[in-house]
Amino acid sequence: QKEVEQDPGPLSVPEGAIVSLNCTYSNSAFQYFMWYRQYSRKGPELLMYTYSSGNKEDGRFTAQVDKSSKYISLFIRDSQPSDSATYLCAMNRGAQKLVFGQGTRLTINP
Amino acid sequence: GAVVSQHPSWVICKSGTSVKIECRSLDFQATTMFWYRQFPKQSLMLMATSNEGSKATYEQGVEKDKFLINHASLTLSTLTVTSAHPEDSSFYICSADTSGESYEQYFGPGTRLTVT
């Protein structure tokens, strides 16, 4: 079993829709949870990171962590075509290497 | 802030030659840098962790004699692919850690290596 599971998609939604991206994990020691956005042939861009459980909001993006369920989510409100990319979740225990999900390919259709 | 650059952005080389890829943190000092490899439509695979002034720590299955890593300063790490073969063709990405705890990593734009 992989430490981090993420549905690779592809996920296609119309412009303006709310997008929900999710990851599950098995290691209860993970404390830091990150979301990265990666455009084709580019390096990943850090969107948000969250420590432990709870919500964090940044503009149209909201990250949620539920440690009891070992489940994290990223919500994108008012999605735009420019949000089309691959979204990678990542997590670690602090001072440890990041463990990445497989990435979800997202397309926002105008 | 937190900008990481890589050079070159793409390179084509012949089988048997060596290729050096540079990773620089432009506006901060990075105690730790990481090197990843990514195949098409796949996630990032950590190759090694590089700390300034010390030997890199390689992940299991990564040949340290083939992928030479040097972290000469707090702003520069290099990856040299020695005696490259076509199966080494991939997208190589570095990242730099600003937090000291590895959770706030900023990635470079990547280097696409094609070995013919």
XYZ file of N, CA and C in Angstrom, chain A:
330
model
N 0.845 -1.197 0.000
C 0.000 0.000 0.000
C 0.881 1.247 0.000
N 0.564 2.208 -0.871
C 1.312 3.447 -0.912
C 1.003 4.263 0.331
N 1.995 5.033 0.768
C 1.779 5.900 1.938
C 0.753 6.976 1.643
N 0.745 7.469 0.412
C -0.170 8.536 0.020
C -0.891 8.106 -1.251
N -2.193 8.174 -1.228
C -3.003 7.796 -2.386
C -3.723 9.035 -2.920
N -3.638 9.206 -4.229
C -4.308 10.330 -4.871
C -4.837 9.863 -6.216
N -6.088 10.137 -6.477
C -6.702 9.746 -7.743
C -6.068 10.562 -8.877
N -5.472 9.906 -9.866
C -4.778 10.642 -10.928
C -5.700 11.360 -11.898
N -7.006 11.048 -11.829
C -7.944 11.672 -12.754
C -7.832 11.035 -14.134
N -8.044 11.780 -15.212
C -8.184 13.234 -15.239
C -9.551 13.709 -14.761
N -9.575 14.940 -14.254
C -10.785 15.577 -13.784
C -11.064 16.798 -14.652
N -12.265 16.862 -15.214
C -12.621 17.952 -16.106
C -13.897 18.599 -15.605
N -13.869 19.911 -15.375
C -15.032 20.624 -14.859
C -15.213 21.921 -15.634
N -16.436 22.476 -15.641
C -16.658 23.748 -16.335
C -16.135 24.919 -15.509
N -15.797 25.966 -16.199
C -15.321 27.191 -15.551
C -16.350 27.677 -14.537
N -15.846 28.116 -13.377
C -16.724 28.606 -12.329
C -17.127 27.562 -11.314
N -16.892 26.306 -11.612
C -17.272 25.225 -10.692
C -16.342 25.192 -9.486
N -16.841 24.567 -8.434
C -16.002 24.311 -7.267
C -15.319 22.957 -7.486
N -14.006 22.950 -7.319
C -13.237 21.733 -7.534
C -12.810 21.174 -6.181
N -12.926 19.888 -6.034
C -12.486 19.211 -4.819
C -11.436 18.170 -5.175
N -10.259 18.318 -4.616
C -9.164 17.375 -4.841
C -8.815 16.744 -3.499
N -8.504 15.462 -3.515
C -8.337 14.751 -2.247
C -7.152 13.799 -2.256
N -6.662 13.550 -1.057
C -5.627 12.533 -0.851
C -5.919 11.811 0.461
N -5.576 10.549 0.488
C -5.607 9.791 1.744
C -4.203 9.309 2.036
N -3.939 9.051 3.288
C -2.608 8.605 3.664
C -2.701 7.582 4.779
N -1.627 6.861 4.973
C -1.661 5.772 5.945
C -0.783 6.037 7.168
N 0.172 6.941 7.053
C 1.114 7.175 8.137
C 0.583 8.238 9.100
N 0.169 7.837 10.275
C -0.414 8.772 11.234
C 0.618 9.762 11.792
N 1.897 9.534 11.499
C 2.943 10.443 11.996
C 3.077 11.703 11.145
N 2.467 11.728 9.988
C 2.553 12.928 9.140
C 1.943 14.119 9.866
N 2.657 15.250 9.780
C 2.196 16.452 10.469
C 2.014 17.634 9.521
N 2.788 17.654 8.456
C 2.740 18.763 7.508
C 2.121 18.271 6.212
N 1.190 19.063 5.691
C 0.439 18.657 4.511
C 0.489 19.805 3.496
N 0.949 19.485 2.297
C 1.152 20.496 1.288
C 0.371 20.198 0.021
N 0.058 21.241 -0.693
C -0.521 21.119 -2.031
C 0.362 21.895 -3.001
N 0.727 21.223 -4.077
C 1.517 21.835 -5.131
C 0.721 21.823 -6.434
N 0.940 22.818 -7.258
C 0.372 22.891 -8.596
C 1.522 22.794 -9.576
N 1.343 21.957 -10.585
C 2.389 21.785 -11.585
C 1.800 21.922 -12.980
N 2.268 22.916 -13.695
C 1.894 23.055 -15.101
C 2.798 22.151 -15.926
N 2.338 21.839 -17.119
C 3.055 20.906 -17.969
C 4.485 21.367 -18.205
N 5.419 20.485 -17.982
C 6.843 20.726 -18.225
C 7.418 21.849 -17.358
N 6.830 22.040 -16.191
C 7.329 23.028 -15.242
C 7.516 22.359 -13.886
N 8.277 23.021 -12.998
C 8.420 22.512 -11.648
C 7.170 22.778 -10.833
N 6.936 21.996 -9.778
C 5.776 22.226 -8.920
C 5.862 23.563 -8.190
N 4.716 24.162 -7.988
C 4.601 25.444 -7.291
C 3.838 25.214 -5.988
N 4.441 25.608 -4.869
C 3.780 25.417 -3.580
C 2.568 26.340 -3.472
N 1.400 25.740 -3.284
C 0.170 26.514 -3.118
C -0.095 26.814 -1.645
N -0.092 25.775 -0.848
C -0.431 25.942 0.559
C 0.191 24.823 1.368
N 0.453 25.109 2.628
C 0.790 24.026 3.533
C 0.034 24.224 4.837
N -0.283 23.107 5.462
C -1.046 23.112 6.702
C -0.356 22.230 7.709
N -0.323 22.702 8.924
C 0.245 21.898 9.991
C -0.887 21.276 10.800
N -0.839 19.973 10.938
C -1.819 19.211 11.707
C -3.213 19.369 11.111
N -4.240 19.201 11.886
C -5.613 19.246 11.380
C -6.122 20.676 11.266
N -7.177 20.829 10.472
C -7.806 22.125 10.360
C -7.905 22.617 8.939
N -8.366 23.841 8.804
C -8.556 24.466 7.508
C -7.606 25.636 7.334
N -7.288 25.903 6.100
C -6.489 27.077 5.766
C -6.998 27.629 4.457
N -7.212 28.936 4.401
C -7.774 29.544 3.203
C -6.800 30.570 2.647
N -6.710 30.588 1.313
C -5.872 31.572 0.636
C -6.540 31.917 -0.684
N -7.264 33.027 -0.680
C -7.971 33.431 -1.890
C -9.035 32.412 -2.269
N -8.936 31.882 -3.479
C -9.929 30.917 -3.947
C -9.623 29.489 -3.492
N -8.527 29.310 -2.800
C -8.093 27.977 -2.390
C -8.307 27.755 -0.894
N -8.820 26.563 -0.572
C -8.982 26.161 0.823
C -8.420 24.760 0.990
N -7.546 24.607 1.971
C -6.996 23.285 2.284
C -7.591 22.800 3.587
N -7.955 21.534 3.600
C -8.508 20.927 4.806
C -7.717 19.675 5.152
N -7.498 19.472 6.432
C -6.821 18.275 6.903
C -7.669 17.642 7.996
N -7.972 16.366 7.826
C -8.686 15.598 8.842
C -7.777 14.434 9.243
N -7.024 14.638 10.290
C -6.060 13.610 10.704
C -6.761 12.367 11.229
N -7.946 12.514 11.778
C -8.639 11.337 12.316
C -9.015 10.374 11.202
N -9.297 10.940 10.026
C -9.649 10.108 8.873
C -8.480 9.901 7.939
N -7.361 10.577 8.217
C -6.181 10.522 7.340
C -6.583 10.935 5.925
N -7.167 12.111 5.838
C -7.775 12.579 4.594
C -7.518 14.068 4.478
N -6.995 14.493 3.315
C -6.800 15.915 3.095
C -7.476 16.320 1.805
N -7.880 17.583 1.744
C -8.597 18.085 0.575
C -8.086 19.466 0.200
N -8.235 19.768 -1.075
C -8.004 21.106 -1.592
C -9.245 21.496 -2.390
N -9.830 22.632 -2.027
C -10.995 23.134 -2.737
C -10.586 24.388 -3.524
N -11.055 24.443 -4.748
C -10.822 25.612 -5.590
C -12.178 26.193 -5.926
N -12.410 27.435 -5.498
C -13.676 28.098 -5.801
C -13.537 28.914 -7.085
N -14.673 29.110 -7.761
C -14.686 29.931 -8.975
C -13.519 29.538 -9.899
N -13.464 28.280 -10.228
C -12.330 27.765 -11.001
C -12.188 28.483 -12.342
N -10.946 28.666 -12.748
C -10.607 29.376 -13.976
C -9.819 28.449 -14.903
N -9.872 28.686 -16.202
C -9.063 27.872 -17.125
C -7.580 27.861 -16.755
N -7.102 28.955 -16.155
C -5.695 29.017 -15.754
C -5.376 28.093 -14.579
N -6.407 27.543 -13.947
C -6.194 26.566 -12.869
C -5.916 25.171 -13.427
N -6.058 25.014 -14.726
C -5.806 23.702 -15.344
C -4.343 23.329 -15.163
N -4.112 22.235 -14.481
C -2.756 21.815 -14.132
C -2.853 20.460 -13.434
N -1.722 19.947 -13.025
C -1.707 18.763 -12.169
C -1.484 19.218 -10.735
N -2.309 18.708 -9.835
C -2.220 19.088 -8.427
C -1.671 17.907 -7.630
N -0.621 18.171 -6.899
C 0.057 17.132 -6.128
C -0.096 17.415 -4.642
N -0.532 16.415 -3.891
C -0.477 16.553 -2.450
C 0.866 15.982 -1.982
N 1.326 16.484 -0.853
C 2.590 15.998 -0.294
C 2.518 16.154 1.221
N 3.256 15.345 1.917
C 3.210 15.406 3.371
C 4.494 14.839 3.960
N 4.751 15.223 5.219
C 5.902 14.636 5.888
C 5.751 14.808 7.397
N 6.762 14.325 8.098
C 6.726 14.366 9.563
C 7.554 15.517 10.105
N 8.028 16.390 9.211
C 8.922 17.443 9.667
C 10.347 16.955 9.625
N 11.218 17.746 9.021
C 12.634 17.395 8.885
C 12.810 16.056 8.186
N 11.820 15.653 7.428
C 11.877 14.412 6.692
C 11.525 14.681 5.240
N 11.837 13.725 4.424
C 11.534 13.906 3.010
C 10.028 13.975 2.794
N 9.654 14.692 1.749
C 8.246 14.775 1.380
C 7.811 13.480 0.716
N 6.593 13.082 0.992
C 5.996 11.952 0.309
C 4.867 12.513 -0.554
N 4.953 12.288 -1.837
C 4.011 12.868 -2.784
C 2.926 11.879 -3.177
N 1.742 12.419 -3.452
C 0.723 11.653 -4.127
C 1.038 11.608 -5.608
N 0.281 10.853 -6.339
C 0.542 10.662 -7.762
C 0.227 11.917 -8.576
N -0.639 12.782 -8.028
C -1.042 13.969 -8.765
C -2.352 13.762 -9.481
N -3.206 14.783 -9.487
C -4.488 14.749 -10.203
C -4.439 15.768 -11.319
N -4.680 15.296 -12.531
C -4.714 16.214 -13.677
C -6.088 16.869 -13.759
N -6.101 18.181 -13.698
C -7.342 18.946 -13.684
C -7.426 19.817 -14.924
N -8.592 19.807 -15.567
C -8.857 20.687 -16.707
C -10.113 21.484 -16.417
N -10.007 22.812 -16.544
C -11.156 23.702 -16.382
C -11.576 24.144 -17.787
N -12.775 23.796 -18.166
C -13.248 24.095 -19.521
C -13.963 25.437 -19.572
N -13.566 26.309 -20.509
C -14.220 27.639 -20.603
C -15.689 27.520 -20.976
